[in-house]
Amino acid sequence: MESTTAVRKYYSEIDVARGFVLFLTVFAHTLTGHTFWFNWVSSFIMQAFFFLSGMTFNPDKFDGFGHFLKVKIKKRVIPYFAICLVGLVICLLRPDYRAPLFEAGWSYELTWLLYYAQPRNLYIGQVWFLAGLFMTEVFFYLWFRVFGKTHPLVRFYSVVVIAWLGVKINVINQFFPTMGRLPWKMDMAVGALVFMIAGYYVHRSGILYKMVRYYLYAMPLLVGLNWYFGPILGGYVNLCDCVYSPAPLYYTASFLGIFAVCLTAVILRHWRFWQFCGHYSLPLFASQTIFIYLVIETIYHFTGVWQDPVTSNKMALLIAVIAFALMLLMIWPYHVWKTRRAK
């Protein structure tokens, strides 16, 4: 009984943290790029998703690499193509969305969808996360099989090498003529692997729960230093596009922001609203662009003002809140159906 309770408690905290970073992601995608607030959010949100995925990852539950691939293809790759198909259908049905699709041409679109794993002109570009998560999990599984049982120092230095390679990956990318990048987010996955490994061992150590008692003292320090090493010193970073500040600034800001989010999630672990958001974070994350533009188009219909880019932080927050609410309304019927079916 104690084991079951512990598992439920753990997952509620992870879901709450995912809910937080999901909303911050939607907010970031409504902001005008490279402003202070945009740079602050981007300094840790995507890294946090991979960190949280590492906290829930269990390599030992798979019966070999073949079983692992089968499970992950079903959960990551197939949904990626399914969402891309839905996005393509929506764009073909709407004239305003269809025009840029035809203007760019099918060769361009398919290259982005199949090689780069980040669809263009389909308003579901964030679905890249499924491809990136798949590749990062593959790398993590292979790393764990090689280094998981070695001496802690060997594991530590292997992660240091991966961290260095992650921020230097564009040196390798330049040798790939197709779009100047490795396929299917492999380059991004190298950098994300550091955070997935860290999340895995942070969960095993229980360090977050040990830090909770110091929350009131730690939180201002974590946020303040994250701002200093992130948007103030480091500036703009983008894990998706392999854009990094100098490694010491980048990793320091990332982990400070991640720990701030995770500690807050432990404190608010019983908040069911954020549990719900985090539980469905993958489909919500993939659909956010469509809903953001739906809100922008609705505002334009009634006011005649096109809010892209959004020049006001208050307006950006308003659009993010409305889009986020619509995303939750989209997923709610499925949640109700799933809950009733479980009974």
Coordinates of C-alpha atoms in Angstrom, one line a residue:
M1 CA 0.0 0.0 0.0
E2 CA 2.8 2.4 0.8
S3 CA 4.5 1.8 -2.5
T4 CA 1.3 2.5 -4.5
T5 CA 0.7 5.7 -2.6
A6 CA 4.3 6.9 -3.3
V7 CA 3.9 6.2 -7.0
R8 CA 0.7 8.2 -7.2
K9 CA 2.2 11.1 -5.2
Y10 CA 5.3 11.1 -7.5
Y11 CA 3.2 11.2 -10.7
S12 CA 1.0 14.0 -9.5
E13 CA 4.0 16.2 -8.9
I14 CA 5.4 15.4 -12.4
D15 CA 2.1 16.2 -14.0
V16 CA 1.8 19.5 -12.1
A17 CA 5.3 20.5 -13.2
R18 CA 4.5 19.6 -16.8
G19 CA 1.3 21.7 -16.6
F20 CA 3.4 24.7 -15.5
V21 CA 5.9 24.5 -18.3
L22 CA 3.2 23.8 -20.8
F23 CA 1.5 27.1 -20.0
L24 CA 4.8 28.9 -20.0
T25 CA 5.4 27.4 -23.5
V26 CA 2.1 28.7 -24.8
F27 CA 2.9 32.1 -23.3
A28 CA 6.4 32.1 -24.9
H29 CA 4.9 31.4 -28.3
T30 CA 2.6 34.4 -28.1
L31 CA 5.5 36.8 -27.1
T32 CA 7.5 38.8 -29.6
G33 CA 10.8 36.9 -29.9
H34 CA 14.1 37.9 -28.2
T35 CA 12.5 40.1 -25.5
F36 CA 13.4 39.7 -21.9
W37 CA 10.3 37.6 -21.0
F38 CA 10.7 35.4 -24.1
N39 CA 14.4 34.8 -23.3
W40 CA 13.5 34.0 -19.7
V41 CA 10.9 31.4 -20.5
S42 CA 13.1 29.8 -23.2
S43 CA 16.0 29.6 -20.8
F44 CA 14.5 26.5 -19.2
I45 CA 11.1 25.4 -20.4
M46 CA 12.0 22.9 -23.1
Q47 CA 14.9 21.6 -21.0
A48 CA 12.4 21.1 -18.2
F49 CA 10.2 18.8 -20.4
F50 CA 13.1 16.5 -21.1
F51 CA 14.2 16.6 -17.4
L52 CA 10.6 15.6 -16.4
S53 CA 10.6 12.8 -19.0
G54 CA 13.8 11.5 -17.4
M55 CA 12.2 11.5 -14.0
T56 CA 9.5 9.1 -15.3
F57 CA 11.8 7.0 -17.5
N58 CA 12.5 3.4 -16.5
P59 CA 14.9 1.6 -18.9
D60 CA 14.7 -1.7 -16.9
K61 CA 11.0 -2.3 -17.8
F62 CA 11.9 -3.1 -21.5
D63 CA 12.9 -6.5 -22.7
G64 CA 15.7 -5.4 -24.9
F65 CA 16.2 -2.7 -27.5
G66 CA 13.6 -4.2 -29.9
H67 CA 10.9 -4.1 -27.3
F68 CA 11.9 -0.5 -26.4
L69 CA 11.7 0.6 -30.0
K70 CA 8.3 -1.0 -30.5
V71 CA 6.8 0.8 -27.5
K72 CA 8.4 4.2 -28.3
I73 CA 7.4 4.1 -32.0
K74 CA 3.8 3.4 -30.9
K75 CA 3.9 6.3 -28.4
R76 CA 6.0 8.9 -30.2
V77 CA 6.5 8.2 -33.9
I78 CA 2.9 7.1 -34.9
P79 CA 1.3 10.1 -33.0
Y80 CA 3.8 12.4 -34.8
F81 CA 2.6 11.4 -38.2
A82 CA -1.1 11.2 -37.1
I83 CA -0.9 14.8 -35.9
C84 CA 0.9 15.9 -39.0
L85 CA -1.9 14.3 -41.1
V86 CA -4.6 16.2 -39.1
G87 CA -2.7 19.4 -39.5
L88 CA -2.3 18.9 -43.3
V89 CA -6.1 18.2 -43.6
I90 CA -6.9 21.4 -41.7
C91 CA -4.6 23.5 -43.8
L92 CA -5.9 22.1 -47.1
L93 CA -9.5 22.9 -46.0
R94 CA -8.8 26.5 -45.1
P95 CA -7.9 28.8 -48.0
D96 CA -5.8 31.2 -45.8
Y97 CA -3.7 28.2 -44.5
R98 CA -3.6 26.4 -47.9
A99 CA -2.0 29.3 -49.8
P100 CA 1.4 29.4 -48.1
L101 CA 1.4 25.6 -48.2
F102 CA 1.1 25.5 -52.0
E103 CA 3.4 28.5 -52.4
A104 CA 6.3 26.7 -50.5
G105 CA 5.8 23.5 -52.5
W106 CA 5.5 19.9 -51.5
S107 CA 9.2 19.2 -51.7
Y108 CA 9.9 21.9 -49.1
E109 CA 7.0 20.8 -46.8
L110 CA 7.9 17.1 -47.0
T111 CA 11.6 17.8 -46.3
W112 CA 10.6 19.6 -43.1
L113 CA 8.1 17.0 -42.1
L114 CA 10.1 13.8 -42.9
Y115 CA 13.7 14.9 -42.5
Y116 CA 13.8 17.9 -40.1
A117 CA 10.7 16.5 -38.1
Q118 CA 9.3 20.0 -37.7
P119 CA 6.4 20.7 -40.1
R120 CA 6.2 24.1 -41.7
N121 CA 3.1 26.0 -42.7
L122 CA 0.9 23.3 -41.0
Y123 CA 0.4 25.2 -37.8
I124 CA 1.5 22.2 -35.7
G125 CA 5.2 22.9 -35.8
Q126 CA 5.5 22.1 -32.0
V127 CA 4.8 18.4 -32.9
W128 CA 8.6 18.3 -33.4
F129 CA 8.7 17.5 -29.6
L130 CA 7.4 14.0 -30.2
A131 CA 10.2 13.3 -32.7
G132 CA 12.8 15.0 -30.4
L133 CA 11.5 13.1 -27.4
F134 CA 11.7 9.8 -29.3
M135 CA 15.4 10.4 -30.4
T136 CA 16.4 11.5 -26.9
E137 CA 14.8 8.4 -25.3
V138 CA 16.7 6.2 -27.8
F139 CA 19.9 7.9 -26.9
F140 CA 19.2 7.7 -23.2
Y141 CA 18.3 4.0 -23.4
L142 CA 21.6 3.3 -25.3
W143 CA 23.6 5.4 -22.8
F144 CA 22.1 3.6 -19.9
R145 CA 22.9 0.2 -21.3
V146 CA 26.5 1.2 -21.7
F147 CA 27.1 3.4 -18.7
G148 CA 24.2 2.7 -16.3
K149 CA 26.1 0.1 -14.2
T150 CA 29.5 1.8 -14.4
H151 CA 31.3 3.7 -11.6
P152 CA 29.6 7.1 -10.8
L153 CA 32.7 9.0 -12.0
V154 CA 32.6 7.2 -15.3
R155 CA 28.9 8.2 -15.7
F156 CA 29.6 11.7 -14.6
Y157 CA 32.4 12.3 -17.2
S158 CA 30.3 10.7 -19.9
V159 CA 27.6 13.2 -19.3
V160 CA 30.1 16.0 -19.3
V161 CA 31.2 14.9 -22.7
I162 CA 27.6 14.8 -23.9
A163 CA 27.0 18.2 -22.5
W164 CA 30.0 19.7 -24.3
L165 CA 29.0 17.9 -27.5
G166 CA 25.4 19.2 -27.2
V167 CA 26.3 22.8 -27.3
K168 CA 28.9 22.2 -30.0
I169 CA 26.7 20.1 -32.2
N170 CA 26.4 22.7 -35.0
V171 CA 30.0 22.0 -35.8
I172 CA 28.8 18.5 -36.9
N173 CA 25.6 19.8 -38.5
Q174 CA 27.5 21.8 -41.1
F175 CA 28.6 18.6 -42.8
F176 CA 25.0 17.6 -43.6
P177 CA 23.9 19.3 -46.8
T178 CA 20.2 18.7 -46.2
M179 CA 19.1 21.8 -44.2
G180 CA 22.5 21.8 -42.5
R181 CA 21.3 19.6 -39.6
L182 CA 21.2 16.0 -38.6
P183 CA 17.8 14.3 -39.4
W184 CA 14.9 13.8 -37.0
K185 CA 16.1 16.1 -34.2
M186 CA 19.2 14.0 -33.5
D187 CA 21.2 17.1 -33.0
M188 CA 18.7 18.5 -30.5
A189 CA 18.5 15.2 -28.8
V190 CA 22.2 15.2 -27.9
G191 CA 21.7 18.4 -25.9
A192 CA 18.4 17.2 -24.4
L193 CA 20.0 13.9 -23.3
V194 CA 21.8 15.8 -20.5
F195 CA 18.5 16.9 -19.0
M196 CA 16.9 13.5 -19.3
I197 CA 19.8 11.8 -17.6
A198 CA 19.7 14.5 -14.9
G199 CA 16.0 14.0 -14.3
Y200 CA 16.4 10.3 -14.0
Y201 CA 19.1 10.5 -11.3
V202 CA 17.4 13.4 -9.5
H203 CA 14.3 11.3 -9.1
R204 CA 16.3 8.3 -7.9
S205 CA 18.1 10.4 -5.3
G206 CA 15.0 12.1 -4.0
I207 CA 16.8 15.5 -3.8
L208 CA 13.7 17.5 -4.7
Y209 CA 11.9 16.2 -1.6
K210 CA 14.8 17.0 0.6
M211 CA 14.9 20.6 -0.7
V212 CA 11.2 21.3 -0.1
R213 CA 11.8 22.3 3.5
Y214 CA 14.1 25.1 2.2
Y215 CA 11.5 26.3 -0.5
L216 CA 10.9 29.8 0.8
Y217 CA 14.7 30.4 0.9
A218 CA 15.6 28.6 -2.2
M219 CA 12.9 29.9 -4.5
P220 CA 14.0 33.6 -4.7
L221 CA 17.6 32.4 -5.2
L222 CA 16.8 30.0 -7.9
V223 CA 14.6 32.5 -9.9
G224 CA 17.0 35.4 -9.4
L225 CA 20.0 33.5 -10.5
N226 CA 18.1 32.0 -13.4
W227 CA 17.2 35.5 -14.6
Y228 CA 20.9 36.6 -14.2
F229 CA 22.5 33.6 -16.0
G230 CA 19.6 33.3 -18.5
P231 CA 18.1 36.3 -20.1
I232 CA 20.5 38.9 -18.7
L233 CA 23.9 37.2 -19.4
G234 CA 23.0 34.4 -21.7
G235 CA 20.3 36.0 -23.9
Y236 CA 18.3 34.0 -26.4
V237 CA 18.5 30.2 -26.4
N238 CA 16.5 27.6 -28.3
L239 CA 16.9 23.9 -27.7
C240 CA 14.8 23.0 -30.7
D241 CA 17.0 24.9 -33.1
C242 CA 20.3 24.2 -31.2
V243 CA 20.8 27.8 -30.3
Y244 CA 22.8 28.0 -27.1
S245 CA 24.5 30.6 -24.9
P246 CA 28.0 29.7 -23.6
A247 CA 27.8 26.4 -21.9
P248 CA 28.3 27.5 -18.3
L249 CA 25.6 30.1 -18.6
Y250 CA 23.2 27.8 -20.5
Y251 CA 23.3 24.8 -18.2
T252 CA 23.3 26.9 -15.0
A253 CA 20.2 28.9 -16.1
S254 CA 18.5 25.8 -17.3
F255 CA 18.9 23.8 -14.1
L256 CA 18.1 26.7 -11.9
G257 CA 14.8 27.3 -13.8
I258 CA 14.0 23.5 -13.8
F259 CA 14.5 23.2 -10.1
A260 CA 12.4 26.3 -9.4
V261 CA 9.5 24.7 -11.4
C262 CA 9.9 21.3 -9.9
L263 CA 10.1 22.5 -6.3
T264 CA 6.9 24.6 -6.8
A265 CA 5.2 21.5 -8.3
V266 CA 6.1 19.5 -5.2
I267 CA 4.5 22.2 -3.0
L268 CA 1.4 22.3 -5.2
R269 CA 1.2 18.6 -6.1
H270 CA -2.4 18.3 -5.0
W271 CA -3.7 21.0 -7.4
R272 CA -5.8 18.9 -9.7
F273 CA -6.1 21.5 -12.5
W274 CA -2.4 21.4 -13.1
Q275 CA -2.3 17.6 -12.8
F276 CA -4.9 17.5 -15.6
C277 CA -2.9 19.9 -17.8
G278 CA 0.3 17.9 -17.3
H279 CA -1.3 14.5 -17.8
Y280 CA -2.3 15.5 -21.4
S281 CA 0.8 17.7 -22.0
L282 CA 1.9 15.9 -25.2
P283 CA -1.4 16.4 -27.3
L284 CA -1.8 19.9 -25.8
F285 CA 1.8 20.8 -26.7
A286 CA 1.4 19.6 -30.2
S287 CA -1.9 21.6 -30.8
Q288 CA -0.9 24.9 -29.3
T289 CA -0.1 26.8 -32.5
I290 CA -3.5 26.1 -34.0
F291 CA -5.3 27.5 -31.0
I292 CA -3.0 30.5 -30.6
Y293 CA -3.8 31.5 -34.2
L294 CA -7.5 30.8 -33.7
V295 CA -7.5 33.3 -30.9
I296 CA -5.5 35.8 -33.0
E297 CA -7.9 35.4 -35.9
T298 CA -10.9 35.9 -33.7
I299 CA -9.5 39.1 -32.3
Y300 CA -8.8 40.3 -35.8
H301 CA -12.4 39.5 -36.9
F302 CA -13.8 41.7 -34.1
T303 CA -11.2 44.5 -33.9
G304 CA -9.5 44.6 -37.3
V305 CA -6.1 44.4 -35.5
W306 CA -3.8 41.5 -36.4
Q307 CA -1.9 40.5 -33.2
D308 CA 1.1 38.8 -34.8
P309 CA 3.7 39.6 -33.6
V310 CA 2.1 40.5 -30.2
T311 CA 3.8 43.7 -29.1
S312 CA 2.2 44.0 -25.7
N313 CA 3.1 41.5 -22.9
K314 CA -0.4 41.9 -21.4
M315 CA -2.0 41.1 -24.7
A316 CA 0.4 38.1 -25.2
L317 CA -0.6 36.8 -21.7
L318 CA -4.3 37.3 -22.6
I319 CA -4.0 35.4 -25.8
A320 CA -2.0 32.6 -24.1
V321 CA -4.7 32.2 -21.4
I322 CA -7.6 32.0 -23.9
A323 CA -5.7 29.6 -26.2
F324 CA -4.7 27.5 -23.2
A325 CA -8.4 27.3 -22.1
L326 CA -9.5 26.3 -25.5
M327 CA -6.8 23.6 -25.6
L328 CA -8.2 22.2 -22.3
L329 CA -11.7 22.3 -23.6
M330 CA -10.5 20.3 -26.7
I331 CA -9.1 17.5 -24.5
W332 CA -11.9 17.5 -21.9
P333 CA -14.3 15.2 -23.8
Y334 CA -11.6 12.6 -24.3
H335 CA -10.7 12.8 -20.6
V336 CA -14.4 12.2 -19.6
W337 CA -14.7 9.3 -22.1
K338 CA -11.5 7.8 -20.8
T339 CA -12.5 8.2 -17.2
R340 CA -15.9 6.6 -17.8
R341 CA -14.4 3.7 -19.7
A342 CA -12.0 3.0 -16.9
K343 CA -14.9 2.6 -14.5

